[in-house]
Every structure is written in structure tokens, then in C-alpha cells.
Amino acid sequence: MSVASDPGLAPRTLVLTADDALRAAFAKLLQARGYRLEFAATLPSTPCYGLRLAVVDDRCLVDERALRAVFTDPDTLILAVTADEGRAAALLAGGAMDFLLRPFSPAGLSARLEAVERTLALLGRRHAAEAEARESHRTLATLISNLPGIVFRCLNDREWPLEFMSAGCLEITGYSAESFVSGPISYASIIHPDDREAVWDAVQQGVAERRPYRTTYRVRTARGEDRWLWEQGQGVYDPAGGLIAIEGFINDITALRRAQLEIEEREVLLETLLAVTTSAYVLCDELGQIVYVNLAAQTWLKAPDVRLIGAVFAEVLADQPSELREAIARGRDALFTVERPGSEFEAYHLVQRGVQMGGRPHTAYTVKQLTHELARQEVEVWKKVLRLIAHEIGNTLAPITSLLHSARLINAAEARDARLDRIIDTIEERAKHLGEFLRGYTQFARLPQPRIEALKWRSLFDRLIDFVRFELIASPTDLNAMAHIDRSQIEQALINLLKNAVEAGGTDSGVAVRLARAEGGYDVQVLDRGPGIPPALMSKVLLPFYSTKRTGSGLGLALCREIVEAHGGSLRIEAREGGGTIVTCWLPDPPTA
């Protein structure tokens, strides 16, 4: 046995004998092994504590009861020395753990001490294990008492009789652990009646398959509240495989369950709203695969959701108009038109947004057809313009009629009067104003066919810069490319768009024109840094006679669209990244022979 050399840590030993030879023999052996020795010739009058080994000569003993009374520490090993085997048996009964018979040899004494030391080592390891177990039990008890839930052990019975329940049950159920373990309350009695059978079935299936079970159920608390609990547990079995008990953990998921129910209700409401809306709604995952389509989208794409879910959205759009595919590819909200057979146009508003679903990025697309809305609004606009024209003509004819009456009176007097010149000038001015007013509407209603000519894009922009200041964004290659357009009409359209851009921002800073090659032609974009067009007005801005300006005629954008479409192109309006608006005029290349 290894013994520490530090005297403070060496085992304390008491040799109780009046025999000098016995004392010398033990002193030699024990001190060689590092024991801290104490000697006494008579039995102490008080109990001895803190000893690891006591060597007791029975000549010092009155009787066996004295031995038991003095050496009361259970950690003390007692080696009795006697010359009588019968006496040795009595000493063992009195509390000794081993004995040594007289006479003995040094070798016999050494062997007996080694056996005692092995016993001491085993005893030390046992005490260390017990201390470790006590510490583990204390740690486990602290952990269980601080868990935000319930740790339990119960019998496999429909009433769930509990052998142990942690203190967390008070906060969750309103009942103390003692109420379930030794009190009058059974755990089954607080489980909701509609859930008791499901709990029983879940536990029994786990026991039958010898695996952990999980179940969710409701309980009625001491305060009369219903709470949702989540439970996981498993069976505990004896060596023969018999079920001893059920052990597990219970957690309160009431807040989570309520949030889940609220989400489910919102999903039902959202499903209902999406089902009845006339806008097509498509949701795609990060790979571009469709994960949801509403009824309007199924009608638009001419396929049921069973065929669309999981399909790649870009492939589904292959049969759709190129204007839609181009608008989606740009990744921004857009207003665009599609030409249908019979030279009719349908207007659409595209909205696309990035959203998070299940912690992963998705993209939502909403396409709303504006054709019917535009037709309804167009009737309202025509009513408005008729009222406007009637008002303007009425305002001009009234003074003309009055002035003509005055002129007749002056003329009848057969005298030259200076007032007649003013009357004539006023009539001329009002007639000119009325002519200009009507000419603006006539220009929109009777736009002549474009007279196409070939010219370099650079020459078009060199002339535009004389009318409105703007930043030109284009490559030298594109600027030197040939455009096939009616110069005067395209100039007029771009001047209108540039004036709108300047007025939107209140300054010409931030106004730009971008020229870029596009599929089958060129994109000419006018960009501004104004406040942008509100989504609610996006469907109206291309209507004739609709204007957001107090003194505007509402013909600028409508006339631009007419000019671009007369060239076989298209016009679309989008929100600009970072604020502002982008108006894109796509003008096609001439058809090849």
C-alpha cells in the first residue's frame, strides 16, 4: 500500500498495549510504512475518532462492550491481538475486524498488516465512491429542481400513481409534488378527459416496443386553467425484463400551442383571401420551384396545383408572353402591356417580394390584370375630359358672345372706336387659346403613322440635351448603332418623359437616360430620383387624361405610350432601386428581309 510521506496526511494509528515487545514490533513495521503512531497502555476513557487503524492487545480490555464503546468510528479498522482463538471470536463480535494470535513471527505480523492495509484501501475506495455518488446525487437534485418542467417516475397504471415528481409541477399544475406522490390527487384526474385515452395508448405503445414515447395533452390546473403539456418518457425494466416504472419529463407548451393555433387560423384566413382574389399569386423557393399557387394563378397558367407544385417557375413561364418573363427577370415591380390578337393590349401589374418561409428565402409573385380596371377607369376619364372640354369651350364662348354684342353696337354707331380693336384682340386671343387646347387633344387622337428613318442613337441624344439636361448612360458601341425611328415622334416622347423626370425630383440632378441593347431591339430608359409612383396609382398613370399634377392634361405618358407602340415597341414603368422611377421604352430593330 502506498502511503503519503507527509506526516499531516499519514494515517493515524493507535497501538493499545502494555507489552513492550508487541509495541516495538508494531512500531518498526508501521513506521516503515509511514503510519503516524500513537501508543497507550490502558483503554481510553472516551471514544476515539479519526483513526484509520487500531491495534488492540486484549490484555488491556475489560470486556468486548468496552471495545465497541471506545472505537465508535465505522471507518476505523481494529486488529485484535490475543493468544486464545475463543477470545479472538469474542473480540470480532465486539467490533474487531481481524485478529492476530500469539505467539507470532515478524513475517506473520507483516503478512497480517498487509491484509489489513488491503482492507483499508478497499474501504477508502468505497468511501470515495460513496462521496462521488453523494455529489452526483446532489448535482442531479439541483439540476432537477431548477428545470423549467417536471421530472417524474410513476407506475404503469391508468391513474399514473407517482413515486417521484420534481418541484416544477407546482408552477405548471398549481399542485405540489407531495399532492401527487403521497396526497389525495392522482395525475390522471387532471388530464383532460378527451386526452386521457390518447396518453395511455402512447405510453403503452412505447412500452410494448421498448422505445421512448412522446405525447401532447391538456391538463386542468388548480387555478382552473387548461394548459398544454408535452411529455417524453420510457419504461424502466428489471434484469429479467419486467417493467418496473415509467420515467420521463414534462414541459409546458401552452404559449407555443397558442401561437401555433393563431398561426393556423391566420393561414386559413390567408388561404381564403388568396382563393377569392382575382390576382394570381405564386410562391417559389430558393431554387425557383413553385411551392404554392392560388386559384387565379392556376387559371392563368392553365394547370392545376398538382401539376404546378414542385415545377420550376421559369419553365412554366415558357409559354407565357415575353413581356411577363422580361418583367420577372428584372426582379422589380413593373407595369407592362401584352399585345393580343386583333391589336388589343392587356395591361398587367407585377409585384415580386422576397420572403422568409421556414427560415429559408422564398420569392412571392403577384400578377394583377388591369385591363378591366383600366376600361372602367377609361370611361370615367372620358366623362372627365368631356366635362373639361365643355368647361373650357364655355369659358371661351361666353366672353366672345359678349364682345360680339358690344362690337355690333359700336359698328351700328358708325363711328370709329378704339374699344373695337381691344374687342377684336381679345376674341383673337381667346380663339387662339381654344385652338391650342383642342390641338393638344387632336394630336393624341390623331397621331400620324411613324415615318421611319435610320439614324445613329448619338444624334438623337445630342439634340435632346438642348431641351433638357440629363446624364447619358450608354456605351460607345450602342451610341454609334443605328436606330430606325421617327425622329420627331421619339424626340417628343423622350422630351415629355424627361420633363416629367425633372418635375418629379424638382431638379435635373438624378435625371438620366440609359441606352442598352435588349433582345430584338434597344431599351431607352428615363430615370429619376423623385418620390416614385405610389402602387395605388401605378394602374392609372398610363390612362389618357389622368394626371397627378394639378394643372396637368394627363396626355404626356399616354401620348408617349402611343408613340412607342406605334413603332412596334412597348412602354413600362417600374420603381427605381434606391428611390425614383424608371420608364423604359423598348424599340425594336427593323424586320430583316
mmCIF file with all atom_site columns, C-alpha atoms in Angstrom, residues 454-466 470 472-485 487 491 494 513 515 522 524:
data_model
loop_
_atom_site.group_PDB
_atom_site.id
_atom_site.type_symbol
_atom_site.label_atom_id
_atom_site.label_alt_id
_atom_site.label_comp_id
_atom_site.label_asym_id
_atom_site.label_entity_id
_atom_site.label_seq_id
_atom_site.pdbx_PDB_ins_code
_atom_site.Cartn_x
_atom_site.Cartn_y
_atom_site.Cartn_z
_atom_site.occupancy
_atom_site.B_iso_or_equiv
_atom_site.pdbx_formal_charge
_atom_site.auth_seq_id
_atom_site.auth_comp_id
_atom_site.auth_asym_id
_atom_site.auth_atom_id
_atom_site.pdbx_PDB_model_num
ATOM 1  C CA . ALA A 1 454 ? -32.191 55.351 -89.993 1.00 0.00 ? 454 ALA A CA 1
ATOM 2  C CA . LEU A 1 455 ? -30.003 57.467 -87.732 1.00 0.00 ? 455 LEU A CA 1
ATOM 3  C CA . LYS A 1 456 ? -27.417 56.986 -85.054 1.00 0.00 ? 456 LYS A CA 1
ATOM 4  C CA . TRP A 1 457 ? -28.646 56.992 -81.468 1.00 0.00 ? 457 TRP A CA 1
ATOM 5  C CA . ARG A 1 458 ? -25.933 59.541 -80.673 1.00 0.00 ? 458 ARG A CA 1
ATOM 6  C CA . SER A 1 459 ? -27.522 62.152 -82.967 1.00 0.00 ? 459 SER A CA 1
ATOM 7  C CA . LEU A 1 460 ? -30.891 61.736 -81.217 1.00 0.00 ? 460 LEU A CA 1
ATOM 8  C CA . PHE A 1 461 ? -29.406 62.348 -77.758 1.00 0.00 ? 461 PHE A CA 1
ATOM 9  C CA . ASP A 1 462 ? -27.231 65.255 -78.978 1.00 0.00 ? 462 ASP A CA 1
ATOM 10 C CA . ARG A 1 463 ? -30.433 67.110 -79.902 1.00 0.00 ? 463 ARG A CA 1
ATOM 11 C CA . LEU A 1 464 ? -32.276 66.134 -76.698 1.00 0.00 ? 464 LEU A CA 1
ATOM 12 C CA . ILE A 1 465 ? -29.607 67.664 -74.492 1.00 0.00 ? 465 ILE A CA 1
ATOM 13 C CA . ASP A 1 466 ? -30.509 71.069 -75.987 1.00 0.00 ? 466 ASP A CA 1
ATOM 14 C CA . PHE A 1 470 ? -29.709 64.773 -68.215 1.00 0.00 ? 470 PHE A CA 1
ATOM 15 C CA . LEU A 1 472 ? -26.412 59.883 -70.614 1.00 0.00 ? 472 LEU A CA 1
ATOM 16 C CA . ILE A 1 473 ? -25.534 56.286 -69.726 1.00 0.00 ? 473 ILE A CA 1
ATOM 17 C CA . ALA A 1 474 ? -24.528 54.287 -72.799 1.00 0.00 ? 474 ALA A CA 1
ATOM 18 C CA . SER A 1 475 ? -21.563 52.531 -74.353 1.00 0.00 ? 475 SER A CA 1
ATOM 19 C CA . PRO A 1 476 ? -19.866 53.992 -77.466 1.00 0.00 ? 476 PRO A CA 1
ATOM 20 C CA . THR A 1 477 ? -20.910 50.887 -79.400 1.00 0.00 ? 477 THR A CA 1
ATOM 21 C CA . ASP A 1 478 ? -24.576 51.407 -78.615 1.00 0.00 ? 478 ASP A CA 1
ATOM 22 C CA . LEU A 1 479 ? -24.418 55.151 -79.293 1.00 0.00 ? 479 LEU A CA 1
ATOM 23 C CA . ASN A 1 480 ? -22.971 54.501 -82.757 1.00 0.00 ? 480 ASN A CA 1
ATOM 24 C CA . ALA A 1 481 ? -25.557 51.826 -83.540 1.00 0.00 ? 481 ALA A CA 1
ATOM 25 C CA . MET A 1 482 ? -28.360 52.657 -85.967 1.00 0.00 ? 482 MET A CA 1
ATOM 26 C CA . ALA A 1 483 ? -31.858 53.466 -84.732 1.00 0.00 ? 483 ALA A CA 1
ATOM 27 C CA . HIS A 1 484 ? -34.869 53.030 -87.024 1.00 0.00 ? 484 HIS A CA 1
ATOM 28 C CA . ILE A 1 485 ? -37.395 55.509 -85.691 1.00 0.00 ? 485 ILE A CA 1
ATOM 29 C CA . ARG A 1 487 ? -37.065 61.169 -85.044 1.00 0.00 ? 487 ARG A CA 1
ATOM 30 C CA . GLU A 1 491 ? -37.920 63.133 -79.561 1.00 0.00 ? 491 GLU A CA 1
ATOM 31 C CA . LEU A 1 494 ? -38.474 61.476 -74.649 1.00 0.00 ? 494 LEU A CA 1
ATOM 32 C CA . VAL A 1 513 ? -31.178 58.405 -69.923 1.00 0.00 ? 513 VAL A CA 1
ATOM 33 C CA . LEU A 1 515 ? -29.429 53.173 -73.698 1.00 0.00 ? 515 LEU A CA 1
ATOM 34 C CA . TYR A 1 522 ? -32.990 48.632 -77.732 1.00 0.00 ? 522 TYR A CA 1
ATOM 35 C CA . VAL A 1 524 ? -34.250 53.566 -73.834 1.00 0.00 ? 524 VAL A CA 1
#
